[in-house]
């Protein structure tokens, strides 16, 4: 390729467009086109099959094996998006999406992300764009107040407190775990890194295990303490204490506890205050992971879920899960940011500046894993202002109400059981063992984990797995599963922005129809 | 607050808007508004002072101390953006921006980010949205081919090879370092984590130190090997070898080397091949950090800079730095992704699915720090297709040419020196010690680090610092500095998308004018 010559195509009439990658008129033309495309997508996303049904490798067969040498018009690319990408998307924006936890979107969140992308600033320290840092501190105090976090977590209430916007909970866990690790090692000596122990329950998100692996915690020192259905899968203070005592007896050093508020499988809510009572005697850093459910705590009636938060070291939730702030937006507050900074700061020559040296400003690079960061706060600022606190509360309540409706419908059908009482907007249900027994006219006994005692098939777990497959294959709704105490449980996580009550009722009818075909109507 | 009642405002005529956060018509209205706003911003960004001149705390005085209870119209928010946010932005998109390395933007990059944000999918594993994973694998192979990476780094060439899109180089370094750490520990025993040593030069980005801290490498085992101006600040194989030998002699265990291609201060290019020759004898994982300069390696005339890459374990560059892919977009390739996966994967119940179990698909969650990820590939796909390989090469060459123009202008003015020969599009220059000597009519001698031997002020470093302050205070251009071998050097990093030759010439005139006022014309 004689690449030193200009490509003939850029000498054509299209040349201005091609070599002016930020031409304002072309920016408008393509920008409008995408806005129209997305508006149309939102208007119709409810009609798409929620779960994609493509086969592995489908896209490779449809796209070229190398990048084009010359430019291609946006119109062709958009056609390809419609024809080849859309069929391979699982539609998280669909009103019929009930999987995992939702990916929460809104016009305000989208606009905030657009603005951040458009400004293209890199906000690693204050001087690199003061507005980015200052707006973030302000918005994190706003949101902290809405959650009624103690003042020790706010910039306005504590010299060392404050909040930061990260990407995901994984980052929040890793940053605080590294801070806790180094804080402990500074007392016991760095050579004891192999003795540090971290604690969570068996309901704690796998992100915690991942953070622990990355931070160099010995795999044998990762504790996932058993929880029980009878106590709604919450971590008990007694279990925590006995685990700690055993570790201490074995010469290990307790370091960090991740408590759940709204854990993934069943939205379990650990008793934050009583766990802190145990942790404090061992100098354990306590983090509250409220990734999904934290949002709800802006409603006074749910605030009790984080009672005791005044005793923890750090608290995080994902505004991209249930707070209308498009991916990604993890809100983390800490009481003592100097602990984070000690572990996460570096001070290279090229970033030194008078503002940072004056200690009058925050440099968010020292609160996170990466150096670079976008103008993160715009999105949250737009969401808080565009909707306002009262509407945000009502939006969340509307989802909780819909979950109650769904839970009520499940309870009315005796073939089903609600596996644990519904927390927030997550309903965990399954075809009950007794329904299978009824169907097995020979009266085969069913064990609590859903297996038939004499080995007869299908087991309750298999039956529920089949039901979930049928629901998802239909394309009319998408739910996912959890496995707790050996039971396969279907999760209906309500929270997609476009979901309304009629969608939820339709989803339930779908569940019933497929159950009819599985079990027969009786 | 009687929050259980609906806010009066959502019962008003505006109610549809407020409680329909994804209403297509309102989405269009606000979307167009933002596109217009940003088009206008790009048309005028050259007129703004590049560096913001607000004082610490400026924004807190202008914004309310808590979030609004009721909704506010987008028009008011946009007014606030103009009035309060824009003055606090350092305009990375300005054609007069020459700081750090640029933040590279384009219409295609912007559109890609919009689409990813709009779809709102979470692509942690294949099933969560097959198109997101498959497009990423395809695009990473396209780009790998453009860089002429050996086939061992491509999905199409090696079962265990392939590329992934992360956020930033910090993540690329941390992921590969953790993989290298665990690979070494699997041989020497996990209890030896305190003995692992990581290597880079004193020019290696601080991200490496940060990654090392996070991964639990003992701070004493972080090596920043000295480089010299006389060899353009490149890491020599001899220095590396002698450092390793000393460590081995002391019972330490070499683990990881980060080689630079285009280091931050002066764009130094380490000799990748010869460093690998040393590293291989000690089983050291070699990573090439080409964050800024990697983009240029798609041009055949720059490809030699990564000669030897066939011997490394991993290679990364940031497409958001100089490749028109808006923040954030770090491209990482590895020869053996199973090493990454071993360290970064967790396999919780709730993510188990048939596709993953078939081993026919990639789950990118196991290639990165976090679980959640956006539809990362759209942006790069849009950039590659909208501009095409030839135009991308010419775009990069245009910047290199402008840097040569600037370098030529510096060389013509005898008061200045080019500190190291210009690599790529970064020009490192300063007022030369001899110019200061000429001005000091008493003939005071100047040491190489810029200090005057008899202590007379100002030193060369101080003079250059003053010059940089004057340039940046003018608002007409923004450059940053590096400190190498004790010398304060001004960096002019050309690469902002809107920069054209006339901007560069104007910037040089600005430098001269302020030098005149500092030194007097002579």
PDB file of N, CA and C in Angstrom, chain B residues 62-143:
ATOM      1  N   UNK B  62     -21.884  28.529  43.304  1.00  0.00           N
ATOM      2  CA  UNK B  62     -22.854  28.837  42.255  1.00  0.00           C
ATOM      3  C   UNK B  62     -24.032  27.868  42.207  1.00  0.00           C
ATOM      4  N   UNK B  63     -23.879  26.694  42.848  1.00  0.00           N
ATOM      5  CA  UNK B  63     -24.944  25.691  42.776  1.00  0.00           C
ATOM      6  C   UNK B  63     -25.616  25.511  44.127  1.00  0.00           C
ATOM      7  N   UNK B  64     -26.871  25.035  44.120  1.00  0.00           N
ATOM      8  CA  UNK B  64     -27.573  24.791  45.389  1.00  0.00           C
ATOM      9  C   UNK B  64     -26.858  23.717  46.208  1.00  0.00           C
ATOM     10  N   UNK B  65     -27.154  23.671  47.499  1.00  0.00           N
ATOM     11  CA  UNK B  65     -26.461  22.704  48.353  1.00  0.00           C
ATOM     12  C   UNK B  65     -27.204  21.379  48.445  1.00  0.00           C
ATOM     13  N   UNK B  66     -28.353  21.265  47.781  1.00  0.00           N
ATOM     14  CA  UNK B  66     -29.018  19.958  47.748  1.00  0.00           C
ATOM     15  C   UNK B  66     -29.789  19.802  46.448  1.00  0.00           C
ATOM     16  N   UNK B  67     -30.138  18.565  46.155  1.00  0.00           N
ATOM     17  CA  UNK B  67     -30.856  18.257  44.915  1.00  0.00           C
ATOM     18  C   UNK B  67     -32.267  18.820  44.981  1.00  0.00           C
ATOM     19  N   UNK B  68     -32.827  19.201  43.840  1.00  0.00           N
ATOM     20  CA  UNK B  68     -34.196  19.741  43.837  1.00  0.00           C
ATOM     21  C   UNK B  68     -35.229  18.651  44.119  1.00  0.00           C
ATOM     22  N   UNK B  69     -36.304  19.020  44.804  1.00  0.00           N
ATOM     23  CA  UNK B  69     -37.379  18.045  45.049  1.00  0.00           C
ATOM     24  C   UNK B  69     -38.191  17.804  43.786  1.00  0.00           C
ATOM     25  N   UNK B  70     -38.416  18.862  43.024  1.00  0.00           N
ATOM     26  CA  UNK B  70     -39.206  18.728  41.799  1.00  0.00           C
ATOM     27  C   UNK B  70     -38.320  18.781  40.572  1.00  0.00           C
ATOM     28  N   UNK B  71     -38.881  18.446  39.422  1.00  0.00           N
ATOM     29  CA  UNK B  71     -38.095  18.421  38.182  1.00  0.00           C
ATOM     30  C   UNK B  71     -37.758  19.817  37.668  1.00  0.00           C
ATOM     31  N   UNK B  72     -36.668  19.902  36.944  1.00  0.00           N
ATOM     32  CA  UNK B  72     -36.282  21.168  36.307  1.00  0.00           C
ATOM     33  C   UNK B  72     -36.191  20.929  34.805  1.00  0.00           C
ATOM     34  N   UNK B  73     -36.551  21.914  34.010  1.00  0.00           N
ATOM     35  CA  UNK B  73     -36.524  21.706  32.561  1.00  0.00           C
ATOM     36  C   UNK B  73     -35.093  21.646  32.022  1.00  0.00           C
ATOM     37  N   UNK B  74     -34.920  20.894  30.954  1.00  0.00           N
ATOM     38  CA  UNK B  74     -33.606  20.736  30.349  1.00  0.00           C
ATOM     39  C   UNK B  74     -33.032  22.096  29.930  1.00  0.00           C
ATOM     40  N   UNK B  75     -33.915  23.027  29.566  1.00  0.00           N
ATOM     41  CA  UNK B  75     -33.423  24.341  29.127  1.00  0.00           C
ATOM     42  C   UNK B  75     -32.655  25.044  30.251  1.00  0.00           C
ATOM     43  N   UNK B  76     -33.173  24.947  31.477  1.00  0.00           N
ATOM     44  CA  UNK B  76     -32.475  25.598  32.605  1.00  0.00           C
ATOM     45  C   UNK B  76     -31.143  24.912  32.856  1.00  0.00           C
ATOM     46  N   UNK B  77     -31.155  23.579  32.752  1.00  0.00           N
ATOM     47  CA  UNK B  77     -29.919  22.835  33.021  1.00  0.00           C
ATOM     48  C   UNK B  77     -28.867  23.211  31.979  1.00  0.00           C
ATOM     49  N   UNK B  78     -29.294  23.305  30.735  1.00  0.00           N
ATOM     50  CA  UNK B  78     -28.350  23.644  29.664  1.00  0.00           C
ATOM     51  C   UNK B  78     -27.798  25.062  29.847  1.00  0.00           C
ATOM     52  N   UNK B  79     -28.661  25.958  30.334  1.00  0.00           N
ATOM     53  CA  UNK B  79     -28.174  27.313  30.629  1.00  0.00           C
ATOM     54  C   UNK B  79     -27.073  27.261  31.689  1.00  0.00           C
ATOM     55  N   UNK B  80     -27.290  26.421  32.699  1.00  0.00           N
ATOM     56  CA  UNK B  80     -26.289  26.275  33.767  1.00  0.00           C
ATOM     57  C   UNK B  80     -24.990  25.675  33.226  1.00  0.00           C
ATOM     58  N   UNK B  81     -25.134  24.735  32.280  1.00  0.00           N
ATOM     59  CA  UNK B  81     -23.924  24.172  31.667  1.00  0.00           C
ATOM     60  C   UNK B  81     -23.122  25.303  31.035  1.00  0.00           C
ATOM     61  N   UNK B  82     -23.807  26.149  30.291  1.00  0.00           N
ATOM     62  CA  UNK B  82     -23.102  27.236  29.599  1.00  0.00           C
ATOM     63  C   UNK B  82     -22.494  28.226  30.587  1.00  0.00           C
ATOM     64  N   UNK B  83     -23.274  28.546  31.602  1.00  0.00           N
ATOM     65  CA  UNK B  83     -22.851  29.620  32.496  1.00  0.00           C
ATOM     66  C   UNK B  83     -21.860  29.162  33.566  1.00  0.00           C
ATOM     67  N   UNK B  84     -22.065  27.952  34.083  1.00  0.00           N
ATOM     68  CA  UNK B  84     -21.270  27.528  35.241  1.00  0.00           C
ATOM     69  C   UNK B  84     -20.282  26.396  34.950  1.00  0.00           C
ATOM     70  N   UNK B  85     -20.614  25.539  34.002  1.00  0.00           N
ATOM     71  CA  UNK B  85     -19.728  24.392  33.742  1.00  0.00           C
ATOM     72  C   UNK B  85     -18.635  24.762  32.727  1.00  0.00           C
ATOM     73  N   UNK B  86     -19.042  25.338  31.616  1.00  0.00           N
ATOM     74  CA  UNK B  86     -18.060  25.680  30.566  1.00  0.00           C
ATOM     75  C   UNK B  86     -16.868  26.504  31.116  1.00  0.00           C
ATOM     76  N   UNK B  87     -17.101  27.478  31.970  1.00  0.00           N
ATOM     77  CA  UNK B  87     -15.935  28.233  32.477  1.00  0.00           C
ATOM     78  C   UNK B  87     -14.977  27.366  33.306  1.00  0.00           C
ATOM     79  N   UNK B  88     -15.467  26.242  33.804  1.00  0.00           N
ATOM     80  CA  UNK B  88     -14.619  25.377  34.632  1.00  0.00           C
ATOM     81  C   UNK B  88     -14.027  24.214  33.858  1.00  0.00           C
ATOM     82  N   UNK B  89     -14.195  24.246  32.536  1.00  0.00           N
ATOM     83  CA  UNK B  89     -13.649  23.167  31.712  1.00  0.00           C
ATOM     84  C   UNK B  89     -12.316  23.590  31.106  1.00  0.00           C
ATOM     85  N   UNK B  90     -11.344  22.700  31.168  1.00  0.00           N
ATOM     86  CA  UNK B  90     -10.145  22.846  30.350  1.00  0.00           C
ATOM     87  C   UNK B  90     -10.478  22.161  29.030  1.00  0.00           C
ATOM     88  N   UNK B  91     -10.390  22.920  27.947  1.00  0.00           N
ATOM     89  CA  UNK B  91     -10.974  22.458  26.678  1.00  0.00           C
ATOM     90  C   UNK B  91     -10.059  21.524  25.907  1.00  0.00           C
ATOM     91  N   UNK B  92     -10.161  20.245  26.258  1.00  0.00           N
ATOM     92  CA  UNK B  92      -9.360  19.216  25.596  1.00  0.00           C
ATOM     93  C   UNK B  92      -9.706  19.120  24.113  1.00  0.00           C
ATOM     94  N   UNK B  93     -10.881  19.567  23.713  1.00  0.00           N
ATOM     95  CA  UNK B  93     -11.288  19.498  22.302  1.00  0.00           C
ATOM     96  C   UNK B  93     -10.793  20.700  21.496  1.00  0.00           C
ATOM     97  N   UNK B  94     -10.187  21.668  22.170  1.00  0.00           N
ATOM     98  CA  UNK B  94      -9.736  22.877  21.460  1.00  0.00           C
ATOM     99  C   UNK B  94      -8.624  22.552  20.465  1.00  0.00           C
ATOM    100  N   UNK B  95      -8.629  23.211  19.313  1.00  0.00           N
ATOM    101  CA  UNK B  95      -7.502  23.042  18.376  1.00  0.00           C
ATOM    102  C   UNK B  95      -6.200  23.578  18.963  1.00  0.00           C
ATOM    103  N   UNK B  96      -6.301  24.352  20.040  1.00  0.00           N
ATOM    104  CA  UNK B  96      -5.105  24.913  20.673  1.00  0.00           C
ATOM    105  C   UNK B  96      -4.655  24.095  21.877  1.00  0.00           C
ATOM    106  N   UNK B  97      -5.122  22.876  21.954  1.00  0.00           N
ATOM    107  CA  UNK B  97      -4.783  21.994  23.063  1.00  0.00           C
ATOM    108  C   UNK B  97      -3.564  21.154  22.701  1.00  0.00           C
ATOM    109  N   UNK B  98      -2.498  21.282  23.491  1.00  0.00           N
ATOM    110  CA  UNK B  98      -1.275  20.502  23.248  1.00  0.00           C
ATOM    111  C   UNK B  98      -0.776  19.841  24.530  1.00  0.00           C
ATOM    112  N   UNK B  99      -1.658  19.712  25.519  1.00  0.00           N
ATOM    113  CA  UNK B  99      -1.235  19.198  26.827  1.00  0.00           C
ATOM    114  C   UNK B  99      -1.142  17.681  26.876  1.00  0.00           C
ATOM    115  N   UNK B 100      -0.498  17.159  27.930  1.00  0.00           N
ATOM    116  CA  UNK B 100      -0.403  15.707  28.181  1.00  0.00           C
ATOM    117  C   UNK B 100      -0.309  14.972  26.833  1.00  0.00           C
ATOM    118  N   UNK B 101      -1.208  13.974  26.653  1.00  0.00           N
ATOM    119  CA  UNK B 101      -1.510  13.524  25.306  1.00  0.00           C
ATOM    120  C   UNK B 101      -2.975  13.878  25.068  1.00  0.00           C
ATOM    121  N   UNK B 102      -3.340  14.082  23.817  1.00  0.00           N
ATOM    122  CA  UNK B 102      -4.705  14.554  23.567  1.00  0.00           C
ATOM    123  C   UNK B 102      -5.768  13.513  23.908  1.00  0.00           C
ATOM    124  N   UNK B 103      -6.983  13.971  23.948  1.00  0.00           N
ATOM    125  CA  UNK B 103      -8.162  13.128  24.073  1.00  0.00           C
ATOM    126  C   UNK B 103      -8.797  13.164  22.687  1.00  0.00           C
ATOM    127  N   UNK B 104      -8.683  12.044  21.992  1.00  0.00           N
ATOM    128  CA  UNK B 104      -9.001  12.020  20.562  1.00  0.00           C
ATOM    129  C   UNK B 104     -10.488  11.771  20.321  1.00  0.00           C
ATOM    130  N   UNK B 105     -11.120  12.665  19.590  1.00  0.00           N
ATOM    131  CA  UNK B 105     -12.557  12.554  19.357  1.00  0.00           C
ATOM    132  C   UNK B 105     -12.879  12.625  17.877  1.00  0.00           C
ATOM    133  N   UNK B 106     -14.030  12.119  17.532  1.00  0.00           N
ATOM    134  CA  UNK B 106     -14.507  12.210  16.161  1.00  0.00           C
ATOM    135  C   UNK B 106     -16.009  12.007  16.149  1.00  0.00           C
ATOM    136  N   UNK B 107     -16.598  12.301  15.024  1.00  0.00           N
ATOM    137  CA  UNK B 107     -18.030  12.048  14.892  1.00  0.00           C
ATOM    138  C   UNK B 107     -18.304  10.547  15.030  1.00  0.00           C
ATOM    139  N   UNK B 108     -17.496   9.740  14.360  1.00  0.00           N
ATOM    140  CA  UNK B 108     -17.706   8.288  14.417  1.00  0.00           C
ATOM    141  C   UNK B 108     -17.560   7.764  15.849  1.00  0.00           C
ATOM    142  N   UNK B 109     -16.544   8.251  16.573  1.00  0.00           N
ATOM    143  CA  UNK B 109     -16.345   7.820  17.953  1.00  0.00           C
ATOM    144  C   UNK B 109     -17.526   8.228  18.820  1.00  0.00           C
ATOM    145  N   UNK B 110     -17.986   9.441  18.601  1.00  0.00           N
ATOM    146  CA  UNK B 110     -19.127   9.962  19.355  1.00  0.00           C
ATOM    147  C   UNK B 110     -20.382   9.134  19.073  1.00  0.00           C
ATOM    148  N   UNK B 111     -20.622   8.882  17.802  1.00  0.00           N
ATOM    149  CA  UNK B 111     -21.803   8.105  17.391  1.00  0.00           C
ATOM    150  C   UNK B 111     -21.752   6.695  17.998  1.00  0.00           C
ATOM    151  N   UNK B 112     -20.559   6.116  17.983  1.00  0.00           N
ATOM    152  CA  UNK B 112     -20.397   4.781  18.560  1.00  0.00           C
ATOM    153  C   UNK B 112     -20.728   4.774  20.042  1.00  0.00           C
ATOM    154  N   UNK B 113     -20.288   5.805  20.731  1.00  0.00           N
ATOM    155  CA  UNK B 113     -20.555   5.888  22.170  1.00  0.00           C
ATOM    156  C   UNK B 113     -22.047   6.110  22.423  1.00  0.00           C
ATOM    157  N   UNK B 114     -22.663   6.945  21.601  1.00  0.00           N
ATOM    158  CA  UNK B 114     -24.110   7.184  21.704  1.00  0.00           C
ATOM    159  C   UNK B 114     -24.882   5.881  21.552  1.00  0.00           C
ATOM    160  N   UNK B 115     -24.528   5.129  20.540  1.00  0.00           N
ATOM    161  CA  UNK B 115     -25.248   3.877  20.288  1.00  0.00           C
ATOM    162  C   UNK B 115     -25.082   2.915  21.451  1.00  0.00           C
ATOM    163  N   UNK B 116     -23.851   2.805  21.930  1.00  0.00           N
ATOM    164  CA  UNK B 116     -23.582   1.919  23.055  1.00  0.00           C
ATOM    165  C   UNK B 116     -24.393   2.356  24.273  1.00  0.00           C
ATOM    166  N   UNK B 117     -24.410   3.656  24.528  1.00  0.00           N
ATOM    167  CA  UNK B 117     -25.173   4.185  25.664  1.00  0.00           C
ATOM    168  C   UNK B 117     -26.667   3.950  25.450  1.00  0.00           C
ATOM    169  N   UNK B 118     -27.123   4.153  24.227  1.00  0.00           N
ATOM    170  CA  UNK B 118     -28.542   4.002  23.931  1.00  0.00           C
ATOM    171  C   UNK B 118     -29.036   2.572  24.070  1.00  0.00           C
ATOM    172  N   UNK B 119     -28.250   1.614  23.602  1.00  0.00           N
ATOM    173  CA  UNK B 119     -28.664   0.209  23.704  1.00  0.00           C
ATOM    174  C   UNK B 119     -28.660  -0.248  25.167  1.00  0.00           C
ATOM    175  N   UNK B 120     -27.727   0.308  25.942  1.00  0.00           N
ATOM    176  CA  UNK B 120     -27.723   0.013  27.376  1.00  0.00           C
ATOM    177  C   UNK B 120     -27.522  -1.448  27.730  1.00  0.00           C
ATOM    178  N   UNK B 121     -26.913  -2.214  26.836  1.00  0.00           N
ATOM    179  CA  UNK B 121     -26.712  -3.620  27.170  1.00  0.00           C
ATOM    180  C   UNK B 121     -25.508  -3.747  28.096  1.00  0.00           C
ATOM    181  N   UNK B 122     -25.498  -4.832  28.874  1.00  0.00           N
ATOM    182  CA  UNK B 122     -24.368  -5.128  29.746  1.00  0.00           C
ATOM    183  C   UNK B 122     -23.742  -6.405  29.208  1.00  0.00           C
ATOM    184  N   UNK B 123     -22.535  -6.266  28.650  1.00  0.00           N
ATOM    185  CA  UNK B 123     -21.981  -7.396  27.893  1.00  0.00           C
ATOM    186  C   UNK B 123     -21.006  -8.265  28.647  1.00  0.00           C
ATOM    187  N   UNK B 124     -21.326  -8.638  29.882  1.00  0.00           N
ATOM    188  CA  UNK B 124     -20.320  -9.368  30.669  1.00  0.00           C
ATOM    189  C   UNK B 124     -19.966 -10.722  30.073  1.00  0.00           C
ATOM    190  N   UNK B 125     -20.989 -11.405  29.545  1.00  0.00           N
ATOM    191  CA  UNK B 125     -20.668 -12.668  28.885  1.00  0.00           C
ATOM    192  C   UNK B 125     -21.356 -12.714  27.523  1.00  0.00           C
ATOM    193  N   UNK B 126     -21.105 -13.762  26.787  1.00  0.00           N
ATOM    194  CA  UNK B 126     -21.628 -13.845  25.433  1.00  0.00           C
ATOM    195  C   UNK B 126     -23.143 -13.743  25.419  1.00  0.00           C
ATOM    196  N   UNK B 127     -23.809 -14.544  26.274  1.00  0.00           N
ATOM    197  CA  UNK B 127     -25.263 -14.645  26.220  1.00  0.00           C
ATOM    198  C   UNK B 127     -25.942 -13.330  26.571  1.00  0.00           C
ATOM    199  N   UNK B 128     -25.265 -12.484  27.345  1.00  0.00           N
ATOM    200  CA  UNK B 128     -25.890 -11.233  27.786  1.00  0.00           C
ATOM    201  C   UNK B 128     -26.103 -10.281  26.607  1.00  0.00           C
ATOM    202  N   UNK B 129     -25.471 -10.516  25.502  1.00  0.00           N
ATOM    203  CA  UNK B 129     -25.657  -9.792  24.237  1.00  0.00           C
ATOM    204  C   UNK B 129     -24.584 -10.257  23.262  1.00  0.00           C
ATOM    205  N   UNK B 130     -24.862 -11.334  22.540  1.00  0.00           N
ATOM    206  CA  UNK B 130     -23.840 -11.938  21.684  1.00  0.00           C
ATOM    207  C   UNK B 130     -23.142 -10.951  20.741  1.00  0.00           C
ATOM    208  N   UNK B 131     -23.889 -10.005  20.194  1.00  0.00           N
ATOM    209  CA  UNK B 131     -23.294  -9.071  19.235  1.00  0.00           C
ATOM    210  C   UNK B 131     -22.153  -8.269  19.860  1.00  0.00           C
ATOM    211  N   UNK B 132     -22.291  -7.940  21.128  1.00  0.00           N
ATOM    212  CA  UNK B 132     -21.268  -7.117  21.783  1.00  0.00           C
ATOM    213  C   UNK B 132     -19.949  -7.865  21.851  1.00  0.00           C
ATOM    214  N   UNK B 133     -19.997  -9.127  22.225  1.00  0.00           N
ATOM    215  CA  UNK B 133     -18.785  -9.940  22.304  1.00  0.00           C
ATOM    216  C   UNK B 133     -18.226 -10.219  20.911  1.00  0.00           C
ATOM    217  N   UNK B 134     -19.094 -10.612  20.016  1.00  0.00           N
ATOM    218  CA  UNK B 134     -18.597 -11.026  18.696  1.00  0.00           C
ATOM    219  C   UNK B 134     -18.028  -9.846  17.916  1.00  0.00           C
ATOM    220  N   UNK B 135     -18.695  -8.699  17.980  1.00  0.00           N
ATOM    221  CA  UNK B 135     -18.159  -7.541  17.254  1.00  0.00           C
ATOM    222  C   UNK B 135     -16.795  -7.133  17.826  1.00  0.00           C
ATOM    223  N   UNK B 136     -16.651  -7.257  19.136  1.00  0.00           N
ATOM    224  CA  UNK B 136     -15.377  -6.894  19.763  1.00  0.00           C
ATOM    225  C   UNK B 136     -14.249  -7.804  19.275  1.00  0.00           C
ATOM    226  N   UNK B 137     -14.514  -9.090  19.214  1.00  0.00           N
ATOM    227  CA  UNK B 137     -13.487 -10.018  18.741  1.00  0.00           C
ATOM    228  C   UNK B 137     -13.121  -9.719  17.285  1.00  0.00           C
ATOM    229  N   UNK B 138     -14.126  -9.435  16.488  1.00  0.00           N
ATOM    230  CA  UNK B 138     -13.886  -9.152  15.067  1.00  0.00           C
ATOM    231  C   UNK B 138     -13.054  -7.877  14.907  1.00  0.00           C
ATOM    232  N   UNK B 139     -13.476  -6.834  15.591  1.00  0.00           N
ATOM    233  CA  UNK B 139     -12.807  -5.545  15.453  1.00  0.00           C
ATOM    234  C   UNK B 139     -11.378  -5.599  15.996  1.00  0.00           C
ATOM    235  N   UNK B 140     -11.173  -6.354  17.064  1.00  0.00           N
ATOM    236  CA  UNK B 140      -9.814  -6.465  17.610  1.00  0.00           C
ATOM    237  C   UNK B 140      -8.907  -7.220  16.642  1.00  0.00           C
ATOM    238  N   UNK B 141      -9.460  -8.163  15.905  1.00  0.00           N
ATOM    239  CA  UNK B 141      -8.665  -8.826  14.866  1.00  0.00           C
ATOM    240  C   UNK B 141      -8.376  -7.861  13.712  1.00  0.00           C
ATOM    241  N   UNK B 142      -9.360  -7.071  13.316  1.00  0.00           N
ATOM    242  CA  UNK B 142      -9.134  -6.060  12.269  1.00  0.00           C
ATOM    243  C   UNK B 142      -7.971  -5.142  12.654  1.00  0.00           C
ATOM    244  N   UNK B 143      -8.066  -4.636  13.866  1.00  0.00           N
ATOM    245  CA  UNK B 143      -7.070  -3.662  14.306  1.00  0.00           C
ATOM    246  C   UNK B 143      -5.707  -4.327  14.498  1.00  0.00           C
TER     247      UNK B 143
END
